PDB file of C-alpha atoms and ligand atoms in Angstrom:
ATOM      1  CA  UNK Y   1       0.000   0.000   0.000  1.00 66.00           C
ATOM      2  CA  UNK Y   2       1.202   3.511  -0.889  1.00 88.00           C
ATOM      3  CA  UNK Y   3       2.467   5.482   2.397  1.00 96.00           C
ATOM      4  CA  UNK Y   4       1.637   9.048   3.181  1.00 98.00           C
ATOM      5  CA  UNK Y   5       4.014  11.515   3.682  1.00 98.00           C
ATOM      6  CA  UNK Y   6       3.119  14.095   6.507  1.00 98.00           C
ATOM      7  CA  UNK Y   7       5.562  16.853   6.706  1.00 98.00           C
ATOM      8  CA  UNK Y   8       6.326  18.027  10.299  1.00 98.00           C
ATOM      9  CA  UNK Y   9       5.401  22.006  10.570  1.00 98.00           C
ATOM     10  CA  UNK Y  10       7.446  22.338  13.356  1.00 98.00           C
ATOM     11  CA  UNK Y  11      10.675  22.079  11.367  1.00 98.00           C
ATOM     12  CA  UNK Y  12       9.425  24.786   8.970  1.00 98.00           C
ATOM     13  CA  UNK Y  13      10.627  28.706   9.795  1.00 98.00           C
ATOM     14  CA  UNK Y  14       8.192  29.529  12.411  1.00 98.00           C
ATOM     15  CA  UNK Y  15       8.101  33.318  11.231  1.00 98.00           C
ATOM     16  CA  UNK Y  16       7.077  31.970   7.919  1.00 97.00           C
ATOM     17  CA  UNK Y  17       4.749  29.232   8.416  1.00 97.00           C
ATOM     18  CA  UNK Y  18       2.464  29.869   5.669  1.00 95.00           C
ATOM     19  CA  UNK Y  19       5.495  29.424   3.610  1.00 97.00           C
ATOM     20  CA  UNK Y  20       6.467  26.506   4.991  1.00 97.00           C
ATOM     21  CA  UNK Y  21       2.228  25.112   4.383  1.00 97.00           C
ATOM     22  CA  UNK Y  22       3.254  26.032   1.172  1.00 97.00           C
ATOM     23  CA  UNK Y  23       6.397  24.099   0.330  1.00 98.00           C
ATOM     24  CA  UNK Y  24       4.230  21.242   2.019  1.00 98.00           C
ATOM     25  CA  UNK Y  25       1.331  21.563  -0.191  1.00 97.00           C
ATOM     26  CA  UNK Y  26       3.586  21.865  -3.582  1.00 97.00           C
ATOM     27  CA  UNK Y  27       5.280  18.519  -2.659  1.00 98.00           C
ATOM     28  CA  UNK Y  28       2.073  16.755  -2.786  1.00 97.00           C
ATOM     29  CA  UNK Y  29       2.021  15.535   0.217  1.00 98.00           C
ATOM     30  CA  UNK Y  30      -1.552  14.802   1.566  1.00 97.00           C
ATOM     31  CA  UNK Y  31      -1.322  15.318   5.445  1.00 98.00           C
ATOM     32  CA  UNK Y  32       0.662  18.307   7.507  1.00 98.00           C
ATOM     33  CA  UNK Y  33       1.273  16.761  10.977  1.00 99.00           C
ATOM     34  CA  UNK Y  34       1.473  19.564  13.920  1.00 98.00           C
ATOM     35  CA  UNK Y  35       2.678  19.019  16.566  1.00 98.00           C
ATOM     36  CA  UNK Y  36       1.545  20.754  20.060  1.00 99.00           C
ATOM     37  CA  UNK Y  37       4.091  20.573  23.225  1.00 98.00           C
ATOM     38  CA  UNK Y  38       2.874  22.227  26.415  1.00 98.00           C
ATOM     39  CA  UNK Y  39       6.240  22.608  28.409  1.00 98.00           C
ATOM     40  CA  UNK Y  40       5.613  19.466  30.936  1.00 98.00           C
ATOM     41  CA  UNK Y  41       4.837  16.508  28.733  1.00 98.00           C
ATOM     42  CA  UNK Y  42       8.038  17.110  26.526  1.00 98.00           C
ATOM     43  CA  UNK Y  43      10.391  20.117  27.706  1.00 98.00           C
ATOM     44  CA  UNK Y  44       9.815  22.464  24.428  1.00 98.00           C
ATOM     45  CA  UNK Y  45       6.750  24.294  23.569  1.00 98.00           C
ATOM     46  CA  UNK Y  46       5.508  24.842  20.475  1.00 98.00           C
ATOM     47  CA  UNK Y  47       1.776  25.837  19.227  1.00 98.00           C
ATOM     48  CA  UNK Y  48      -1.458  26.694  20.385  1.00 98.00           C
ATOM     49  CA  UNK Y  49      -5.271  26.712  18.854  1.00 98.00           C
ATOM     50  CA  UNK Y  50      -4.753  29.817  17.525  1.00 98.00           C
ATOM     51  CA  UNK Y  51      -1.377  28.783  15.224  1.00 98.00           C
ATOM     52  CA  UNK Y  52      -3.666  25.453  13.572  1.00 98.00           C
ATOM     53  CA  UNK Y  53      -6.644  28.121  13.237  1.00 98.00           C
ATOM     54  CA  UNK Y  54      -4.392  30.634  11.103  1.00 98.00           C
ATOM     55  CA  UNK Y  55      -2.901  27.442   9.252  1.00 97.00           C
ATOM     56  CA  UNK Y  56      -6.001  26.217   8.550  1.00 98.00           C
ATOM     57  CA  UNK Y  57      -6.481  29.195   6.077  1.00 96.00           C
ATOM     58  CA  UNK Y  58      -4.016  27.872   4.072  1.00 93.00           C
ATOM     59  CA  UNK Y  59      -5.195  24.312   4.312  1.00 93.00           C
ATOM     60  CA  UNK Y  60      -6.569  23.599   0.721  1.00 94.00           C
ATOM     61  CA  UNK Y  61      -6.863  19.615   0.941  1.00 95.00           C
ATOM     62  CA  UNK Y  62      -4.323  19.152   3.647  1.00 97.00           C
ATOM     63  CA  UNK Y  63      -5.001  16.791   6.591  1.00 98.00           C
ATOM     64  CA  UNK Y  64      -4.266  17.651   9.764  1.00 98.00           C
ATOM     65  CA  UNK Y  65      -2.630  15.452  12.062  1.00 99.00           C
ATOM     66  CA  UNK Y  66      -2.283  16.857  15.582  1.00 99.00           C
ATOM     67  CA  UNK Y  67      -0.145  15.497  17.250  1.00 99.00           C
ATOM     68  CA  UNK Y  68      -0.803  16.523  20.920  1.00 99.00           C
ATOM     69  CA  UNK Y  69       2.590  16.294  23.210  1.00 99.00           C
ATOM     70  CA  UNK Y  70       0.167  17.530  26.474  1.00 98.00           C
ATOM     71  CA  UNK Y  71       0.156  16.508  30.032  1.00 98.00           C
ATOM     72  CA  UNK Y  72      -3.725  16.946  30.124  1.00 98.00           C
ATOM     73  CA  UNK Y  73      -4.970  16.647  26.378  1.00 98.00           C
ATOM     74  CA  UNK Y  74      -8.344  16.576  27.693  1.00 98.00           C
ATOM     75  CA  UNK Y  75      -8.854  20.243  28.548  1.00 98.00           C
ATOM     76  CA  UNK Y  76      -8.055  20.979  24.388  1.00 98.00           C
ATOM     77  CA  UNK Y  77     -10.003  18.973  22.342  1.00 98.00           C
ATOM     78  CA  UNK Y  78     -12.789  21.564  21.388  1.00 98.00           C
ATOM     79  CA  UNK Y  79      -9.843  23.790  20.687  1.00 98.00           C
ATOM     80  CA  UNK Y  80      -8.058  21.653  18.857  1.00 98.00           C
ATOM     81  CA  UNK Y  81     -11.230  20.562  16.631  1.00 98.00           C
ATOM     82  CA  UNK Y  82     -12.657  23.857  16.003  1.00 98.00           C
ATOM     83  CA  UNK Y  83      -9.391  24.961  14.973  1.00 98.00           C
ATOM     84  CA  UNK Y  84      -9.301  22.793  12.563  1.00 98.00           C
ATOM     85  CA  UNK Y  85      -7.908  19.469  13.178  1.00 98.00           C
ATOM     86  CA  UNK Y  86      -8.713  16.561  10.960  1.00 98.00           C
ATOM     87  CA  UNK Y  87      -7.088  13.770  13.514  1.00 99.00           C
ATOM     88  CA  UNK Y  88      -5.961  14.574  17.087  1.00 99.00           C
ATOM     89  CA  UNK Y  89      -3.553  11.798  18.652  1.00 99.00           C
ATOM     90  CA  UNK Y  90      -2.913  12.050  22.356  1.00 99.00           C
ATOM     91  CA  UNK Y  91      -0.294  10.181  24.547  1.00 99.00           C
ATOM     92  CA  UNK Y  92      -0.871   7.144  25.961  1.00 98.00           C
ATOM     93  CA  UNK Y  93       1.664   8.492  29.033  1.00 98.00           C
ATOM     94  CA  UNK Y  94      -0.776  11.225  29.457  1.00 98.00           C
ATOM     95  CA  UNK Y  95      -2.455  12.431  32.625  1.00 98.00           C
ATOM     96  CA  UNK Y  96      -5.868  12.383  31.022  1.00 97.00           C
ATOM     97  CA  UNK Y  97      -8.615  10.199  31.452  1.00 98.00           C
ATOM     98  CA  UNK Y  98      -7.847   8.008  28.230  1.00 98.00           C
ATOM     99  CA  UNK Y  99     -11.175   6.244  27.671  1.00 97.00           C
ATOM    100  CA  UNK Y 100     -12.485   9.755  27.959  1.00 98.00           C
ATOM    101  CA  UNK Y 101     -10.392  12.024  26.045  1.00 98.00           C
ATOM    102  CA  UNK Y 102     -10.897   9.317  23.227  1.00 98.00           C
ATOM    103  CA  UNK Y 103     -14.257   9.555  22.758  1.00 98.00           C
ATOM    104  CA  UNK Y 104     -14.654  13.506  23.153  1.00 98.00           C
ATOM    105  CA  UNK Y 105     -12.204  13.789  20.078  1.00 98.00           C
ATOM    106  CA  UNK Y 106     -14.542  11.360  18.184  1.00 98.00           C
ATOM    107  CA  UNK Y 107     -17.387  13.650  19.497  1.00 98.00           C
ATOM    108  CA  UNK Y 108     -15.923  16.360  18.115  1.00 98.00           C
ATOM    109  CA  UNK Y 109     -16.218  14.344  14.467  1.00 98.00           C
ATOM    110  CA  UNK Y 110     -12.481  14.244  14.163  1.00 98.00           C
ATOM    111  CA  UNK Y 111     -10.071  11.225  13.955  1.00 98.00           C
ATOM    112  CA  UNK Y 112      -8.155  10.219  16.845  1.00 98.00           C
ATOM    113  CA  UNK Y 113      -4.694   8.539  17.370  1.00 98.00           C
ATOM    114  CA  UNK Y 114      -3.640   6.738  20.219  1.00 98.00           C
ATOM    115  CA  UNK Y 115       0.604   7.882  20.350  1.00 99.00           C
ATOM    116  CA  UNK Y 116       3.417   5.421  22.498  1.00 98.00           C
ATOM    117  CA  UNK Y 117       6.408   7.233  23.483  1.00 98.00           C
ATOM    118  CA  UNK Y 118       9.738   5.236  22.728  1.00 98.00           C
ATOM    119  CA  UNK Y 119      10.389   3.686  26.340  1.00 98.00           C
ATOM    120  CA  UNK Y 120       6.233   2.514  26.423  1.00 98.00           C
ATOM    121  CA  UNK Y 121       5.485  -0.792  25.003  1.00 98.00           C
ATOM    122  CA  UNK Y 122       3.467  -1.267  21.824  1.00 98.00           C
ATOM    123  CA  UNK Y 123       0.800  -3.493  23.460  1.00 98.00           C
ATOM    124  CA  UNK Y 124      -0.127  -0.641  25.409  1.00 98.00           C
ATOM    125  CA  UNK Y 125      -2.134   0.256  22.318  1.00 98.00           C
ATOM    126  CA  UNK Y 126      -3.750  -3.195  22.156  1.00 98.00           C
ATOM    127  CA  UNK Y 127      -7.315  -2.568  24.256  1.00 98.00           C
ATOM    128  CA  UNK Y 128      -7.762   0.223  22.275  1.00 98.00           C
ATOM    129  CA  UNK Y 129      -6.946  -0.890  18.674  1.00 98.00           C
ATOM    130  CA  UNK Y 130     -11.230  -0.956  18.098  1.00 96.00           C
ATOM    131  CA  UNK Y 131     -11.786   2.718  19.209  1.00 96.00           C
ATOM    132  CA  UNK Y 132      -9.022   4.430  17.307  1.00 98.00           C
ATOM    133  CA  UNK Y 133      -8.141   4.964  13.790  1.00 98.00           C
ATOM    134  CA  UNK Y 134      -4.679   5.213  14.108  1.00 98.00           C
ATOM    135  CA  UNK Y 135      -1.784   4.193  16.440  1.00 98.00           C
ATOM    136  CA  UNK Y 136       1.812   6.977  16.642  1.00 99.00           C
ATOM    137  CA  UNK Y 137       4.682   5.120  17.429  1.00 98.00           C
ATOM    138  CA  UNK Y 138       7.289   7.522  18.317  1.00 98.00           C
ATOM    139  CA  UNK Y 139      11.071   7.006  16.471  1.00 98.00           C
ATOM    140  CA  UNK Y 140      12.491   9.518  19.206  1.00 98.00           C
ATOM    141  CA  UNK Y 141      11.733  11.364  22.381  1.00 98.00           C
ATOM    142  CA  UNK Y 142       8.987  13.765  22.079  1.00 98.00           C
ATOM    143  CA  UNK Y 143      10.211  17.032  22.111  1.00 98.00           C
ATOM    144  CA  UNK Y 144      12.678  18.124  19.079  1.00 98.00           C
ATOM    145  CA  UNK Y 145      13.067  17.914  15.334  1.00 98.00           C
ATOM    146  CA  UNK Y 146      16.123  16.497  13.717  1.00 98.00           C
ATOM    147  CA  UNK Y 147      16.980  13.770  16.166  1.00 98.00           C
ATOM    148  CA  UNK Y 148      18.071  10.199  15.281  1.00 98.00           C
ATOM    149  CA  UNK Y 149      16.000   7.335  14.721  1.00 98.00           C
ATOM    150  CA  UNK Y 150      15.504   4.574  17.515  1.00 98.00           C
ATOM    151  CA  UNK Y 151      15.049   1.403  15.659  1.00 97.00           C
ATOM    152  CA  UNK Y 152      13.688  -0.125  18.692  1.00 96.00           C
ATOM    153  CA  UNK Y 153      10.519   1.420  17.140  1.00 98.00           C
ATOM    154  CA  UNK Y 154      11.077  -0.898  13.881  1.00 98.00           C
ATOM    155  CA  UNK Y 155       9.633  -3.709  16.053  1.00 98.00           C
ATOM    156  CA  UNK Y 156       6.615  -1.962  17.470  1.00 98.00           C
ATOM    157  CA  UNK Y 157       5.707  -1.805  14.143  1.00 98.00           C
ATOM    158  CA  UNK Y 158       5.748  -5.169  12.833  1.00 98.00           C
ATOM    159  CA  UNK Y 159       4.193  -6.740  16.275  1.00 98.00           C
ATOM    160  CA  UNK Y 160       1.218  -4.289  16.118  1.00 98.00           C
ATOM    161  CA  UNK Y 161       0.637  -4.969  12.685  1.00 98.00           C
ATOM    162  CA  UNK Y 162       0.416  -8.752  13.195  1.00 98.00           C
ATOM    163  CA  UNK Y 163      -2.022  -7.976  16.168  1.00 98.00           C
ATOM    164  CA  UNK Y 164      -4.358  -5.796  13.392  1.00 98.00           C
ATOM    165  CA  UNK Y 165      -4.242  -5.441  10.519  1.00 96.00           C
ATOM    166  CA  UNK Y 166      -6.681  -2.625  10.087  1.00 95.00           C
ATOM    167  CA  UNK Y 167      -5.684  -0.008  12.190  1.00 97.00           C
ATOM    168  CA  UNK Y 168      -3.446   2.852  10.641  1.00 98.00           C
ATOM    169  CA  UNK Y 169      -0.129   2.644  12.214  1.00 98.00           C
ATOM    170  CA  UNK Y 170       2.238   6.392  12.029  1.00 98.00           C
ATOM    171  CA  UNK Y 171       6.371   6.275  12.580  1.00 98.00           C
ATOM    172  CA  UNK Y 172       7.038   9.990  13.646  1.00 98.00           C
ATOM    173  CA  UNK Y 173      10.474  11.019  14.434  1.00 98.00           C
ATOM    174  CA  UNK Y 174      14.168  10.540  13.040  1.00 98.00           C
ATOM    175  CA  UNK Y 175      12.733   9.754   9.587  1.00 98.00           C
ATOM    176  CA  UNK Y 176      14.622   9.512   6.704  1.00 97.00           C
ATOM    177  CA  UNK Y 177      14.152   7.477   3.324  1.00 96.00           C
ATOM    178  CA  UNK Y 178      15.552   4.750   4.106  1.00 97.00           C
ATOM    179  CA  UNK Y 179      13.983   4.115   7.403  1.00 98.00           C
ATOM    180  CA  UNK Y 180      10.698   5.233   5.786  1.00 98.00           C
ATOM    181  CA  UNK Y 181      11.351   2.601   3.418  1.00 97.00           C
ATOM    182  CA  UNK Y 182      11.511   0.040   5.710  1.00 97.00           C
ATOM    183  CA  UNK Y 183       8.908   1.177   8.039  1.00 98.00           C
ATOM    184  CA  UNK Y 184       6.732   0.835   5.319  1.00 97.00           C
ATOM    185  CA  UNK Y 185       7.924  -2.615   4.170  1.00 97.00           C
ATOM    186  CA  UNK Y 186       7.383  -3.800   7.870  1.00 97.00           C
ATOM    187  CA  UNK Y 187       3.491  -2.185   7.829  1.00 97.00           C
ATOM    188  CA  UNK Y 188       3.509   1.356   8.476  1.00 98.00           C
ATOM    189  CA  UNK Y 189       1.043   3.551   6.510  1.00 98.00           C
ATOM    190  CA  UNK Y 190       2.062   6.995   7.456  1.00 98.00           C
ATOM    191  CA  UNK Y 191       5.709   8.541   8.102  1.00 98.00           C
ATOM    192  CA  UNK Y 192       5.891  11.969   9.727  1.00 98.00           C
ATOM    193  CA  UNK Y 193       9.239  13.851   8.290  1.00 98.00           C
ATOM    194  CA  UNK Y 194      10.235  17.028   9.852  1.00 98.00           C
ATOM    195  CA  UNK Y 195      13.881  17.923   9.079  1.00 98.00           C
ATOM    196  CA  UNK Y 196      14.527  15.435   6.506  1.00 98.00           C
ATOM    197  CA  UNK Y 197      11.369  17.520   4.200  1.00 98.00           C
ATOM    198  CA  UNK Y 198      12.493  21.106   5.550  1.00 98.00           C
ATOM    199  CA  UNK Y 199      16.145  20.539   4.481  1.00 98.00           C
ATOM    200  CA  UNK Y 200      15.568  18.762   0.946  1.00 98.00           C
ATOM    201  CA  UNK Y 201      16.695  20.459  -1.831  1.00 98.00           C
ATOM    202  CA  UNK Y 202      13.482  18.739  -3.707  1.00 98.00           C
ATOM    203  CA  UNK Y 203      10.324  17.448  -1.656  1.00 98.00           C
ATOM    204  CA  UNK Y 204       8.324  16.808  -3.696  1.00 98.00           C
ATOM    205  CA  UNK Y 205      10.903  14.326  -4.868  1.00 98.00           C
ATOM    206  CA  UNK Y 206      11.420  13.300  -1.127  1.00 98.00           C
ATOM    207  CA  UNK Y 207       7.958  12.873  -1.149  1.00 98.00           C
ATOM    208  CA  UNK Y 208       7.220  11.189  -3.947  1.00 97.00           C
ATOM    209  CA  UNK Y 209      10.056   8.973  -3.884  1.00 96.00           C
ATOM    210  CA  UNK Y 210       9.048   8.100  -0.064  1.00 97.00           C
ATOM    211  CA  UNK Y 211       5.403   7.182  -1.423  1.00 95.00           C
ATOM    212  CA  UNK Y 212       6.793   5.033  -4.352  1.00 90.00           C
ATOM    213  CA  UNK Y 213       8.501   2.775  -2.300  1.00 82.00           C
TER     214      UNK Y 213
HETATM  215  C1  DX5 P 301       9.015  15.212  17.905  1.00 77.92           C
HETATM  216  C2  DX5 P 301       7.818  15.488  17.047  1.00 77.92           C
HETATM  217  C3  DX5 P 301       8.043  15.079  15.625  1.00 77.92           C
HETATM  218  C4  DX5 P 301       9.098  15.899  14.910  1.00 77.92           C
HETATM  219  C5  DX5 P 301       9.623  15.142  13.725  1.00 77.92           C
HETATM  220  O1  DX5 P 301       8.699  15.451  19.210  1.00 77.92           O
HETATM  221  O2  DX5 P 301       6.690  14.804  17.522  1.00 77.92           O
HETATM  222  O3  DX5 P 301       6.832  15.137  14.905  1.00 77.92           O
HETATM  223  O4  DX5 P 301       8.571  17.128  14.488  1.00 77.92           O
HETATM  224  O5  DX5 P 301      10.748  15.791  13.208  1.00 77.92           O
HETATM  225  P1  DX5 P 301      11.999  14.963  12.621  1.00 77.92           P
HETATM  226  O6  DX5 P 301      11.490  14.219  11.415  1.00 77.92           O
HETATM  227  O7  DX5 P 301      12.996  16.014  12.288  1.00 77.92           O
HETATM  228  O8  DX5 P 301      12.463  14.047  13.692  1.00 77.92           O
HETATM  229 ZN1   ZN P 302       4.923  14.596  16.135  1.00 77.92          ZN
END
């Protein structure tokens, strides 16, 4: 199956973001992933409601993938939704009420994603592979662009694809081509890429050369 590339805002020039939305949009990819840090989940903060509401004017047929790095996810769903969201994934680590939180993003109408940080295992994700759509595997610690892949993560991959086969499973973190490569040979269906799409002299070959794997 053909993998979706979904460039990572946050490694765009923040004082030029709907630049950067449009780089992202002229490589063809299909999904922008943005991601939201709040200071105590990851130590780096990043955007609020406000950012993905002024991005959304720019969204043509974009999907966004929120990515939310929060201690207490619950208290922004609305936000998040209104703003313009398409799929909102929380962490598993999280202080919020899972079960909850879950269902008020599928309230909302919206996606949702279920993500594992690299030292949490992937059958974590297991009692909920029914409710969600899609399960984030991180390939680094939350927190930073431009960091190296953990292939640890490789594994996570193949073992929760053997335990479904439906659910949509996302590698975001350390990408490159080659890893994408192989993270889609072992059953992922979305890659996030943050520095590796920011510092290519061509994405939409990066892209397209990622999705023709
Ligand atoms: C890390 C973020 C990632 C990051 C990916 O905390 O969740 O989405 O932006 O960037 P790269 O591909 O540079 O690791
Ligand atoms: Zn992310």
């Amino acid at each position: 199956m053909k993998i979706t590339v979904a460039p990572s805002i946050l490694a765009g020039d923040h004082s030029a973001l709907a630049n950067a939305m449009d780089r992202v949009i002229k490589s063809g990819a299909r999904w922008l992933h943005i991601d939201i840090m709040d200071g105590h989940f990851v130590p780096n903060l990043t955007f609020g409601p406000q950012t993905v509401r002024a991005l959304a004017r720019h969204k043509r047929d974009l999907f966004f993938d929120v990515h939310l790095m929060l201690m207490h996810p619950e208290y922004f769903i609305e936000a998040f939704a209104e703003a313009g969201a398409d799929l909102i994934s929380i962490h598993i680590e999280s202080r919020s009420p899972i079960e909850k939180t879950l269902l008020a993003i599928k309230q909302m109408g919206k996606k949702v994603g279920i993500a594992i940080n690299p030292e949490t295992a992937v059958e974590a994700i297991f009692p909920y592979v029914d409710r969600i759509d899609l399960a984030l595997i991180m390939g680094v610690h939350p927190g930073f662009c431009g960091q190296r892949f953990l292939e640890s993560s490789l594994e996570k991959i193949e073992v929760l694809r053997r335990y479904n086969r439906e659910i949509k499973i996302e590698i975001d973190g350390g990408m490159n081509r080659e890893y994408a490569r192989r993270c889609g040979r072992l059953g992922a269906d979305v890659v996030v890429t943050g520095a590796a799409f920011f510092e290519a002299e061509d994405p939409l070959e990066l892209v397209r050369g990622i999705e023709n794997e």
